[in-house]
């Protein structure tokens, strides 16, 4: 089919590509630079889970300086197979730390990590390192912030009905919602929390309709978790219903109705990991972000005037959780 | 527990949100009905919707003009439709595969543009529900039917217009002839490719509009992959409705109402696990699909490229 001439040209092109590819690896980075690669399920600007990690890495880079800390990312990796390929590619390119930011990537990591014993891997949210010496795990105790939000929500609700829009009843979404409900119950046991799990992390339309349903059922305060809640925030704003955000700050989306956000600050655990890796420990530990270690922060919307007694109650809840006098999980 | 569902407030809520949720499905599936009636299966609907949704959002976000957003979304959908027509009609590519290709293009492109041009999730003030004097104030009916935004009304009007075009005009006759027996239509002097170009481009335009109805009327935000499979449900609804506009509308309404019913089931704390509740509309769609497919036959030339003299 192909003439010899075409075969020859193809061969030449291949050789040329090979040479240029090899050329690329020769200019290896100076060893002092700490290089991180991260694979994320949604976009870095989702105002939720992926953005929390992106913002953390950006913060570390600002702190350490771009000459000492580099990071690259692959976002919107909802296909786990693609993510696995990306993780393997990063590993073979000599990154110091590769973060698989999503619990769906666990089994891929378990398979890949043993092939690269000199590379450190981290994944979350989970506490499972698979017993591998080069895998870290990280988890958010999102029920803690959820509880604080619940306390505020119960005090601000006049109808006593509070709506929750969640993705799938599992992981940190479930932790957050359980904590939120516990906070509401502890503050006003007559208040009712209606939860709606829409079965999707991306269906913005259904999240928005779920919010309409809550408002139809009389809710005047709502919260929700995962990246599809932007649809629900829009509905809340239109109807003047208060909103509590989590994972990242959602204040910019609707400054008039967002009361506060629980913000994940992964830098706390990332800094620990980086120190360990520099010291020669590549994994085997799991980390938590909590209110106590500053990995979870309650970020108030400065444009929203919160009654003083609500701020005080929230502060008391934070202190109680930190000193252990409040037990969030039953 | 179950009797809580049969209160006025809940029933009004289910019907009103069912009608609203059906809007994007209607635009997309009516467009798909047209193109399938002429023999072209367009699986790229989802991608066309995503690009339409982004365009409408971006134009509205920068200019503040909602109608300009709608027009731009339709234009982008039209371009996508023309490209699909070129690939399937002139190049005679396999329709299912090229449709998936256009879907993936729309998914990636809308995400790329979103990242580069907006950078973050933002909101616009979209189309508001219209208050129609007297009608909107009617008890119950007013809240269900007459408190919606203009794009919702447009979708239902489109169903009637499409029914009229397909069944009462020569153009409709030509579209159906091209979809059933392109050879016969060709021998009678009907240009098969011109008709298919028309239906596939109009289909693309309507998918773009479906995206706009999401991003600047129902949700007023844009997020990557915000349609999350809605375009594929729209294609399924065409089969569901047996390629007839009003039956397609019935399917869209049924699917959306069951969806809003399951939202209420959860809010009222009726003890059904959320995973089962979420499954309800899909299970129902599959059952209805199995039943309708037994009765109705698809257009004979569906997915078959046309070549003279074959």
Coordinates of C-alpha atoms in Angstrom, one line a residue:
Chain A
X1 CA 0.0 0.0 0.0
X2 CA 2.6 2.5 1.0
X3 CA 5.4 3.2 -1.3
X4 CA 8.9 2.9 0.0
X5 CA 9.4 6.6 -0.2
X6 CA 6.5 7.2 2.2
X7 CA 7.7 4.5 4.5
X8 CA 11.1 6.2 4.5
X9 CA 9.6 9.6 5.3
X10 CA 7.5 8.1 8.1
X11 CA 10.6 6.5 9.6
X12 CA 12.5 9.8 9.4
X13 CA 9.7 11.6 11.1
X14 CA 9.6 9.0 13.9
X15 CA 13.3 9.2 14.4
X16 CA 13.1 13.0 14.5
X17 CA 10.4 12.8 17.1
X18 CA 12.3 10.4 19.2
X19 CA 15.4 12.6 19.1
X20 CA 13.5 15.7 20.1
X21 CA 11.7 13.8 22.9
X22 CA 15.0 12.6 24.3
X23 CA 16.4 16.1 24.0
X24 CA 13.6 17.2 26.3
X25 CA 14.5 15.1 29.2
X26 CA 18.2 16.0 29.1
X27 CA 17.5 19.5 30.5
X28 CA 16.5 18.1 33.9
X29 CA 15.4 20.6 36.6
X30 CA 17.8 21.6 39.3
X31 CA 17.3 19.1 42.2
X32 CA 16.5 21.7 44.8
X33 CA 13.2 22.6 43.2
X34 CA 10.3 20.7 44.8
X35 CA 8.0 19.5 42.0
X36 CA 4.4 18.6 42.6
X37 CA 1.8 17.2 40.1
X38 CA -1.8 17.0 40.8
X39 CA -4.7 15.2 39.1
X40 CA -8.2 16.6 39.9
X41 CA -11.7 15.5 38.9
X42 CA -13.2 18.9 38.1
X43 CA -11.9 22.3 37.1
X44 CA -9.5 24.3 39.2
X45 CA -12.1 27.0 39.4
X46 CA -15.1 25.0 40.4
X47 CA -15.5 27.0 43.7
X48 CA -15.4 23.6 45.4
X49 CA -13.3 20.5 45.8
X50 CA -10.7 21.0 43.1
X51 CA -10.3 24.7 43.7
X52 CA -9.5 24.0 47.3
X53 CA -6.4 22.0 46.3
X54 CA -5.4 24.5 43.5
X55 CA -5.6 27.4 45.9
X56 CA -3.5 25.5 48.5
X57 CA -0.8 24.7 46.0
X58 CA -0.8 28.3 44.8
X59 CA -0.4 29.5 48.5
X60 CA 2.5 27.2 49.0
X61 CA 4.2 28.5 45.9
X62 CA 3.8 32.1 47.0
X63 CA 5.2 31.2 50.4
X64 CA 8.2 29.1 49.2
X65 CA 8.8 31.1 46.0
X66 CA 8.4 29.9 42.4
X67 CA 12.1 29.1 42.2
X68 CA 11.8 26.5 45.0
X69 CA 8.3 25.1 44.3
X70 CA 6.8 24.1 41.0
X71 CA 3.4 22.5 40.4
X72 CA 1.5 21.3 37.4
X73 CA -2.0 19.9 37.2
X74 CA -4.4 17.9 35.1
X75 CA -8.0 19.1 35.8
X76 CA -11.4 17.8 34.7
X77 CA -10.2 14.2 34.9
X78 CA -13.6 12.6 35.4
X79 CA -12.5 9.5 33.5
X80 CA -10.5 7.4 36.0
X81 CA -8.6 5.6 33.3
X82 CA -7.3 8.9 31.9
X83 CA -6.4 10.0 35.4
X84 CA -4.4 6.8 35.9
X85 CA -2.5 7.4 32.7
X86 CA -1.7 11.0 33.8
X87 CA -0.6 9.8 37.2
X88 CA 1.8 7.3 35.6
X89 CA 3.1 9.9 33.2
X90 CA 3.8 12.3 36.0
X91 CA 5.5 9.6 38.0
X92 CA 7.9 8.7 35.1
X93 CA 8.8 12.4 34.7
X94 CA 10.3 12.5 38.2
X95 CA 8.0 14.7 40.2
X96 CA 8.6 14.6 43.9
X97 CA 5.0 14.4 44.9
X98 CA 2.0 13.3 42.9
X99 CA -1.4 14.1 44.3
X100 CA -4.5 12.1 43.1
X101 CA -7.2 14.5 44.4
X102 CA -10.3 12.3 44.5
X103 CA -11.3 9.1 46.2
X104 CA -12.1 7.5 42.8
X105 CA -8.4 7.4 42.0
X106 CA -7.5 5.1 44.9
X107 CA -7.3 1.8 43.1
X108 CA -5.2 3.3 40.3
X109 CA -2.8 4.7 42.8
X110 CA -2.5 1.4 44.6
X111 CA -1.5 -0.2 41.3
X112 CA 1.0 2.6 40.2
X113 CA 2.7 3.6 43.4
X114 CA 4.8 0.3 43.9
X115 CA 6.3 0.8 40.4
X116 CA 7.9 4.2 41.5
X117 CA 9.3 3.6 45.0
X118 CA 11.3 6.9 44.8
X119 CA 8.3 9.0 44.1
X120 CA 5.8 10.1 46.8
X121 CA 2.0 9.8 46.1
X122 CA -0.9 11.3 48.0
X123 CA -4.6 10.9 47.7
X124 CA -7.8 11.9 49.4
X125 CA -10.1 12.2 50.8
X126 CA -9.5 9.0 52.8
X127 CA -7.3 7.6 55.6
X128 CA -6.1 4.5 53.6
X129 CA -2.5 4.4 52.5
X130 CA -2.8 0.8 51.4
X131 CA 0.1 0.1 53.7
X132 CA 2.4 1.3 51.0
X133 CA 5.6 3.2 52.1
X134 CA 5.2 5.9 49.4
X135 CA 1.5 6.7 49.7
X136 CA 0.1 9.5 51.9
X137 CA -3.6 9.8 52.6
X138 CA -5.5 13.0 53.6
X139 CA -9.0 13.6 54.7
X140 CA -11.1 16.6 55.7
X141 CA -13.1 16.4 58.9
X142 CA -15.8 18.3 57.2
X143 CA -18.4 17.4 59.8
X144 CA -16.6 19.9 62.1
X145 CA -17.3 22.9 60.0
X146 CA -20.6 21.4 59.1
X147 CA -21.6 21.5 62.7
X148 CA -20.6 25.1 63.1
X149 CA -22.6 26.0 60.0
X150 CA -25.5 24.1 61.4
X151 CA -25.5 26.1 64.6
X152 CA -25.6 29.3 62.6
X153 CA -28.2 28.0 60.2
X154 CA -30.5 27.0 63.1
X155 CA -30.3 30.5 64.6
X156 CA -30.9 32.3 61.4
X157 CA -33.8 30.3 60.1
X158 CA -37.2 31.8 60.9
X159 CA -39.3 29.1 59.3
X160 CA -37.3 26.4 61.1
X161 CA -36.9 24.5 57.8
X162 CA -33.4 24.1 56.4
X163 CA -32.6 22.6 53.0
X164 CA -29.5 20.6 52.0
X165 CA -28.4 19.8 48.4
X166 CA -25.8 17.0 48.2
X167 CA -24.3 14.9 45.4
X168 CA -24.1 11.3 46.6
X169 CA -24.5 10.1 50.1
X170 CA -20.9 9.2 50.8
X171 CA -17.4 10.6 51.6
X172 CA -16.8 14.1 52.8
X173 CA -20.3 15.2 51.5
X174 CA -22.0 12.8 53.9
X175 CA -19.7 13.9 56.7
X176 CA -20.4 17.5 56.1
X177 CA -24.2 17.0 55.9
X178 CA -24.3 14.8 59.0
X179 CA -22.3 17.4 61.0
X180 CA -24.5 20.2 59.7
X181 CA -27.7 18.3 60.8
X182 CA -26.1 17.6 64.2
X183 CA -25.3 21.4 64.6
X184 CA -28.9 22.3 63.8
X185 CA -30.3 19.7 66.1
X186 CA -28.1 20.8 69.0
X187 CA -29.2 24.4 68.6
X188 CA -32.9 24.1 67.9
X189 CA -34.4 20.6 68.1
X190 CA -37.6 21.8 66.6
X191 CA -35.9 22.8 63.3
X192 CA -36.1 20.4 60.4
X193 CA -33.3 19.6 58.0
X194 CA -34.5 18.3 54.6
X195 CA -31.7 16.6 52.6
X196 CA -31.7 16.1 48.9
X197 CA -29.1 13.8 47.3
X198 CA -29.3 14.4 43.6
X199 CA -27.1 11.5 42.5
X200 CA -24.6 13.6 40.6
X201 CA -21.6 15.8 41.0
X202 CA -22.2 17.7 37.8
X203 CA -26.0 18.1 37.2
X204 CA -26.3 21.8 37.8
X205 CA -29.9 21.8 36.6
X206 CA -31.0 19.2 39.0
X207 CA -29.2 20.9 41.9
X208 CA -31.1 24.1 41.0
X209 CA -34.4 22.3 40.9
X210 CA -33.6 20.6 44.2
X211 CA -33.2 24.1 45.7
X212 CA -36.5 25.2 44.2
X213 CA -38.1 22.1 45.9
X214 CA -36.6 23.1 49.3
X215 CA -37.9 26.6 48.9
X216 CA -41.3 25.2 48.0
X217 CA -41.2 23.2 51.2
X218 CA -40.6 26.3 53.2
X219 CA -36.8 26.4 53.6
X220 CA -35.3 29.9 54.3
X221 CA -31.7 28.7 54.9
X222 CA -29.8 26.2 52.6
X223 CA -26.4 24.6 52.3
X224 CA -24.9 22.1 49.9
X225 CA -21.7 20.5 48.9
X226 CA -19.8 19.6 45.7
X227 CA -19.3 21.5 42.5
X228 CA -22.8 21.3 41.1
X229 CA -24.3 23.4 43.9
X230 CA -23.6 26.6 42.0
X231 CA -27.1 26.0 40.5
X232 CA -28.6 25.9 43.9
X233 CA -26.7 29.1 45.0
X234 CA -28.3 30.9 42.0
X235 CA -31.8 29.9 43.1
X236 CA -31.1 30.8 46.7
X237 CA -30.0 34.3 45.6
X238 CA -33.1 34.8 43.5
X239 CA -35.4 33.9 46.4
X240 CA -33.4 35.7 49.1
X241 CA -32.7 32.4 50.9
X242 CA -29.5 32.3 53.0
X243 CA -26.7 30.0 51.9
X244 CA -23.7 28.3 53.7
X245 CA -20.9 27.1 51.4
X246 CA -18.2 24.4 51.9
X247 CA -14.9 23.3 50.4
X248 CA -14.1 26.7 48.8
X249 CA -15.5 30.1 49.4
X250 CA -18.7 30.6 47.3
X251 CA -19.2 34.2 48.5
X252 CA -18.2 35.7 45.1
X253 CA -21.2 33.9 43.5
X254 CA -23.9 35.5 45.6
X255 CA -22.5 38.1 48.0
X256 CA -26.0 39.1 49.3
X257 CA -27.0 35.7 50.6
X258 CA -23.8 33.7 51.4
X259 CA -23.4 33.8 55.2
X260 CA -20.2 31.8 55.6
X261 CA -18.1 29.0 54.1
X262 CA -16.1 26.2 55.5
X263 CA -12.9 26.5 53.5
X264 CA -10.4 23.6 53.1
X265 CA -6.9 24.7 53.6
X266 CA -4.9 21.7 52.4
X267 CA -1.6 23.6 52.8
X268 CA -1.5 22.5 56.4
X269 CA -1.1 18.8 55.4
X270 CA 0.8 19.5 52.2
X271 CA 3.5 21.4 54.1
X272 CA 3.9 18.4 56.5
X273 CA 4.1 16.0 53.6
X274 CA 6.8 18.2 51.9
X275 CA 8.9 18.3 55.0
X276 CA 8.6 14.5 55.4
X277 CA 9.6 13.9 51.7
X278 CA 12.6 16.2 52.0
X279 CA 13.6 14.1 55.1
X280 CA 13.3 10.9 53.1
X281 CA 9.9 9.6 54.2
X282 CA 7.8 9.0 51.1
X283 CA 4.5 8.0 52.6
X284 CA 2.8 5.6 54.9
X285 CA 1.0 8.2 57.0
X286 CA -2.5 9.7 56.8
X287 CA -3.4 13.3 57.6
X288 CA -6.5 15.2 58.7
X289 CA -7.5 18.8 58.2
X290 CA -9.5 19.9 61.2
X291 CA -10.6 23.1 62.9
X292 CA -7.9 22.5 65.4
X293 CA -4.9 22.4 63.0
X294 CA -6.2 25.2 60.9
X295 CA -6.9 23.1 57.9
X296 CA -10.6 23.9 58.2
X297 CA -11.4 27.6 58.4
X298 CA -14.8 29.2 58.8
X299 CA -14.7 32.1 56.3
X300 CA -17.4 34.7 57.0
X301 CA -18.8 36.8 54.1
X302 CA -17.7 40.4 55.1
X303 CA -20.7 41.8 53.2
X304 CA -23.2 39.9 55.3
X305 CA -24.1 41.4 58.6
X306 CA -24.3 38.6 61.1
X307 CA -26.1 39.2 64.4
X308 CA -23.5 39.2 67.3
X309 CA -25.1 36.3 69.1
X310 CA -24.8 34.1 66.0
X311 CA -21.1 34.9 65.7
X312 CA -20.7 34.2 69.4
X313 CA -22.5 30.9 69.1
X314 CA -20.4 29.9 66.1
X315 CA -17.2 30.8 68.0
X316 CA -18.3 28.8 71.0
X317 CA -19.0 25.8 68.7
X318 CA -15.5 26.1 67.1
X319 CA -13.9 26.3 70.6
X320 CA -16.0 23.4 71.8
X321 CA -15.0 21.1 68.9
X322 CA -11.4 22.0 69.3
X323 CA -11.3 21.4 73.1
X324 CA -13.3 18.2 72.7
X325 CA -16.3 19.3 74.8
X326 CA -18.5 19.0 71.6
X327 CA -18.5 15.6 70.0
X328 CA -19.8 16.0 66.4
X329 CA -20.0 12.4 65.3
X330 CA -22.3 10.3 67.4
Chain B
X1 CA -45.9 9.6 54.9
X2 CA -46.9 9.2 51.3
X3 CA -50.1 11.3 51.8
X4 CA -47.9 14.3 52.4
X5 CA -47.2 14.2 48.6
X6 CA -50.9 14.9 47.8
X7 CA -51.1 18.4 49.2
X8 CA -51.7 21.4 47.0
X9 CA -48.3 23.0 47.6
X10 CA -46.4 19.8 46.7
X11 CA -48.4 19.0 43.6
X12 CA -48.1 22.6 42.4
X13 CA -44.4 22.4 43.0
X14 CA -44.0 19.1 41.1
X15 CA -46.0 20.3 38.1
X16 CA -44.4 23.7 37.9
X17 CA -40.8 22.4 38.2
X18 CA -41.6 19.5 35.8
X19 CA -42.7 22.0 33.2
X20 CA -39.6 24.1 33.8
X21 CA -37.1 21.2 33.8
X22 CA -38.6 19.9 30.6
X23 CA -37.6 23.1 28.7
X24 CA -34.0 22.2 27.6
X25 CA -35.1 18.7 26.8
X26 CA -37.8 20.0 24.5
X27 CA -35.6 22.3 22.5
X28 CA -33.0 19.6 22.0
X29 CA -35.3 16.7 21.4
X30 CA -37.5 18.7 18.9
X31 CA -34.4 19.6 17.0
X32 CA -33.3 16.0 17.1
X33 CA -36.8 14.8 15.9
X34 CA -36.4 17.0 12.8
X35 CA -33.0 15.7 11.9
X36 CA -34.0 12.1 12.6
X37 CA -37.2 12.4 10.6
X38 CA -35.0 13.3 7.6
X39 CA -32.7 10.3 8.3
X40 CA -29.8 11.8 10.3
X41 CA -29.0 10.6 13.8
X42 CA -27.2 13.5 15.6
X43 CA -25.6 12.2 18.8
X44 CA -23.7 15.5 19.1
X45 CA -26.6 17.3 20.8
X46 CA -24.9 17.4 24.2
X47 CA -21.9 19.1 22.7
X48 CA -24.0 21.6 20.8
X49 CA -25.9 22.3 24.0
X50 CA -22.7 22.9 26.0
X51 CA -21.3 25.3 23.4
X52 CA -24.7 27.1 23.2
X53 CA -24.8 27.3 27.0
X54 CA -21.4 28.8 27.2
X55 CA -21.9 31.3 24.3
X56 CA -25.2 32.5 25.7
X57 CA -23.7 32.9 29.1
X58 CA -20.6 34.6 27.9
X59 CA -22.4 37.1 25.6
X60 CA -24.9 37.9 28.3
X61 CA -22.2 38.2 30.9
X62 CA -20.2 40.7 28.8
X63 CA -23.0 42.7 27.1
X64 CA -25.8 42.3 29.6
X65 CA -28.1 41.6 26.6
X66 CA -30.1 38.4 27.1
X67 CA -31.5 38.3 23.6
X68 CA -28.0 38.8 22.1
X69 CA -27.0 35.8 24.2
X70 CA -29.9 33.7 22.8
X71 CA -29.0 34.7 19.2
X72 CA -25.3 33.9 19.6
X73 CA -26.1 30.5 21.1
X74 CA -28.4 29.7 18.2
X75 CA -25.7 30.8 15.8
X76 CA -23.0 28.7 17.4
X77 CA -25.5 25.7 17.4
X78 CA -26.2 26.4 13.7
X79 CA -22.4 26.3 12.9
X80 CA -22.1 23.0 14.8
X81 CA -25.1 21.7 12.9
X82 CA -23.6 22.7 9.6
X83 CA -20.4 21.0 10.4
X84 CA -22.3 17.8 11.4
X85 CA -24.3 18.0 8.2
X86 CA -21.1 18.3 6.1
X87 CA -19.5 15.3 7.8
X88 CA -22.5 13.1 7.6
X89 CA -24.0 14.2 4.2
X90 CA -21.0 15.2 2.1
X91 CA -18.4 12.9 3.6
X92 CA -21.0 10.2 4.5
X93 CA -19.3 9.5 7.8
X94 CA -20.9 7.0 10.2
X95 CA -23.5 9.1 12.0
X96 CA -23.3 7.6 15.5
X97 CA -19.5 7.9 15.7
X98 CA -19.3 11.4 14.2
X99 CA -22.0 12.5 16.6
X100 CA -19.9 11.3 19.6
X101 CA -17.0 13.2 18.1
X102 CA -19.0 16.4 18.0
X103 CA -20.1 15.8 21.5
X104 CA -16.6 15.4 22.7
X105 CA -15.6 18.5 20.8
X106 CA -18.3 20.6 22.4
X107 CA -17.5 19.2 25.8
X108 CA -13.8 20.1 25.5
X109 CA -14.2 23.4 23.6
X110 CA -16.8 24.8 26.0
X111 CA -14.6 23.9 29.0
X112 CA -11.5 25.4 27.3
X113 CA -13.4 28.7 26.5
X114 CA -14.8 28.8 30.0
X115 CA -11.3 28.4 31.5
X116 CA -9.7 31.0 29.2
X117 CA -12.4 33.6 28.9
X118 CA -14.2 33.5 32.2
X119 CA -11.8 31.7 34.6
X120 CA -14.3 31.3 37.4
X121 CA -18.0 30.4 38.0
X122 CA -20.0 33.6 37.8
X123 CA -23.7 34.4 37.6
X124 CA -25.8 36.6 35.3
X125 CA -29.3 37.9 35.8
X126 CA -31.2 35.8 33.3
X127 CA -34.7 35.7 32.0
X128 CA -37.2 36.2 34.8
X129 CA -40.6 34.6 35.1
X130 CA -43.2 36.7 33.3
X131 CA -46.2 37.9 35.1
X132 CA -49.2 37.7 32.8
X133 CA -52.0 39.9 34.0
X134 CA -55.0 37.8 35.2
X135 CA -53.6 34.5 34.0
X136 CA -50.7 34.4 36.5
X137 CA -53.0 35.3 39.3
X138 CA -55.3 32.3 38.8
X139 CA -55.2 29.9 41.7
X140 CA -53.0 26.8 41.1
X141 CA -53.1 27.0 37.3
X142 CA -51.5 30.4 37.5
X143 CA -48.6 29.1 39.5
X144 CA -48.1 26.0 37.4
X145 CA -48.5 27.3 33.9
X146 CA -48.2 31.1 33.9
X147 CA -45.3 31.9 36.2
X148 CA -42.5 30.8 33.8
X149 CA -39.9 32.6 31.8
X150 CA -40.2 33.3 28.1
X151 CA -37.9 30.5 26.9
X152 CA -40.2 28.0 28.7
X153 CA -43.2 29.2 26.7
X154 CA -41.1 29.3 23.5
X155 CA -40.3 25.6 24.0
X156 CA -43.9 24.5 24.1
X157 CA -44.8 26.8 21.2
X158 CA -42.0 25.1 19.2
X159 CA -43.6 21.7 19.7
X160 CA -46.8 23.0 18.0
X161 CA -44.9 24.7 15.2
X162 CA -42.9 21.6 14.5
X163 CA -46.0 19.4 14.5
X164 CA -47.6 21.8 12.0
X165 CA -44.5 21.9 9.8
X166 CA -44.1 18.1 9.8
X167 CA -47.8 17.3 9.2
X168 CA -49.4 20.2 7.3
X169 CA -46.7 21.6 5.0
X170 CA -45.0 20.4 1.8
X171 CA -41.7 20.9 3.6
X172 CA -42.7 18.5 6.2
X173 CA -43.7 16.0 3.6
X174 CA -40.3 16.3 1.9
X175 CA -38.5 15.9 5.3
X176 CA -40.5 12.7 6.0
X177 CA -40.0 11.4 2.4
X178 CA -36.2 11.9 2.6
X179 CA -36.2 10.0 5.9
X180 CA -38.3 7.1 4.7
X181 CA -37.2 6.7 1.2
X182 CA -34.5 9.0 -0.1
X183 CA -34.3 7.2 -3.5
X184 CA -38.0 7.9 -4.2
X185 CA -37.7 11.5 -2.9
X186 CA -34.7 12.0 -5.1
X187 CA -36.4 10.6 -8.2
X188 CA -39.3 13.1 -7.6
X189 CA -36.8 16.0 -7.7
X190 CA -36.4 16.6 -3.9
X191 CA -32.8 17.4 -3.0
X192 CA -32.0 14.9 -0.2
X193 CA -28.9 16.6 0.9
X194 CA -30.5 20.1 0.9
X195 CA -33.3 18.8 3.1
X196 CA -30.9 17.0 5.5
X197 CA -28.7 20.1 5.6
X198 CA -31.7 22.1 6.7
X199 CA -32.9 19.7 9.4
X200 CA -29.5 19.0 10.9
X201 CA -28.6 22.8 11.0
X202 CA -32.0 23.7 12.5
X203 CA -31.5 20.8 14.9
X204 CA -28.1 22.2 15.9
X205 CA -29.6 25.7 16.3
X206 CA -32.3 24.4 18.6
X207 CA -29.7 22.4 20.7
X208 CA -27.7 25.7 21.1
X209 CA -31.0 27.3 22.3
X210 CA -31.5 24.4 24.7
X211 CA -28.1 25.2 26.2
X212 CA -29.0 28.9 26.4
X213 CA -32.2 28.0 28.2
X214 CA -30.1 26.4 30.9
X215 CA -27.4 29.0 31.2
X216 CA -29.4 32.2 31.0
X217 CA -32.9 31.2 31.9
X218 CA -33.1 28.3 34.3
X219 CA -29.7 28.4 36.1
X220 CA -28.0 31.7 35.2
X221 CA -24.5 30.2 35.7
X222 CA -22.1 28.3 33.5
X223 CA -20.0 25.4 34.7
X224 CA -18.0 22.8 32.8
X225 CA -20.1 19.9 31.7
X226 CA -23.1 21.5 33.1
X227 CA -25.5 19.6 30.9
X228 CA -24.3 16.3 32.4
X229 CA -26.0 13.9 30.0
X230 CA -29.1 15.9 29.4
X231 CA -28.4 15.9 25.6
X232 CA -28.4 12.1 25.5
X233 CA -31.6 11.9 27.4
X234 CA -33.0 14.3 24.8
X235 CA -32.0 11.8 22.0
X236 CA -33.7 9.0 24.0
X237 CA -36.8 11.1 24.3
X238 CA -37.1 11.2 20.5
X239 CA -37.3 7.4 20.4
X240 CA -39.6 7.5 23.4
X241 CA -42.0 9.8 21.6
X242 CA -41.9 7.8 18.4
X243 CA -40.6 10.7 16.3
X244 CA -43.8 12.7 16.9
X245 CA -43.5 16.2 18.4
X246 CA -46.4 16.0 20.9
X247 CA -45.4 12.5 22.1
X248 CA -41.8 13.7 22.5
X249 CA -43.2 16.5 24.6
X250 CA -45.2 14.0 26.7
X251 CA -42.0 12.0 27.3
X252 CA -40.0 15.1 28.3
X253 CA -42.8 16.1 30.7
X254 CA -43.1 12.7 32.2
X255 CA -39.3 12.4 32.7
X256 CA -39.1 15.9 34.3
X257 CA -42.2 15.4 36.5
X258 CA -40.9 12.1 37.9
X259 CA -37.5 13.8 38.4
X260 CA -39.2 16.6 40.4
X261 CA -41.3 14.1 42.2
X262 CA -38.2 12.3 43.4
X263 CA -36.8 15.6 44.7
X264 CA -39.9 16.0 46.8
X265 CA -39.9 12.4 48.0
X266 CA -36.5 13.2 49.5
X267 CA -37.5 16.6 50.9
X268 CA -40.6 15.2 52.6
X269 CA -38.3 12.5 54.3
X270 CA -40.3 9.7 52.7
X271 CA -38.2 6.7 53.6
X272 CA -36.9 5.6 50.2
X273 CA -33.1 5.5 49.8
X274 CA -31.9 8.5 47.8
X275 CA -30.2 6.2 45.3
X276 CA -33.5 4.6 44.4
X277 CA -35.3 8.0 44.2
X278 CA -32.6 9.3 41.8
X279 CA -33.1 6.2 39.6
X280 CA -36.8 6.6 39.2
X281 CA -37.0 8.8 36.1
X282 CA -34.4 6.7 34.3
X283 CA -36.0 3.4 35.1
X284 CA -39.3 4.8 34.0
X285 CA -37.8 6.1 30.7
X286 CA -36.3 2.6 30.0
X287 CA -39.7 0.9 30.6
X288 CA -41.6 3.4 28.5
X289 CA -38.9 3.1 25.8
X290 CA -39.3 -0.7 25.7
X291 CA -43.0 -0.3 25.3
X292 CA -43.0 2.4 22.6
X293 CA -40.3 0.7 20.6
X294 CA -42.6 -2.3 20.1
X295 CA -45.2 -0.1 18.6
X296 CA -43.4 2.6 16.5
X297 CA -41.0 2.1 13.6
X298 CA -38.1 4.5 13.2
X299 CA -37.7 6.4 9.9
X300 CA -36.4 3.7 7.4
X301 CA -33.4 5.7 6.2
X302 CA -32.3 6.7 9.7
X303 CA -28.4 6.6 10.0
X304 CA -28.1 5.6 6.3
X305 CA -26.1 7.9 4.1
X306 CA -27.7 8.7 0.8
X307 CA -25.9 8.1 -2.5
X308 CA -27.5 8.4 -5.9
X309 CA -28.1 5.2 -7.8
X310 CA -27.7 2.8 -4.9

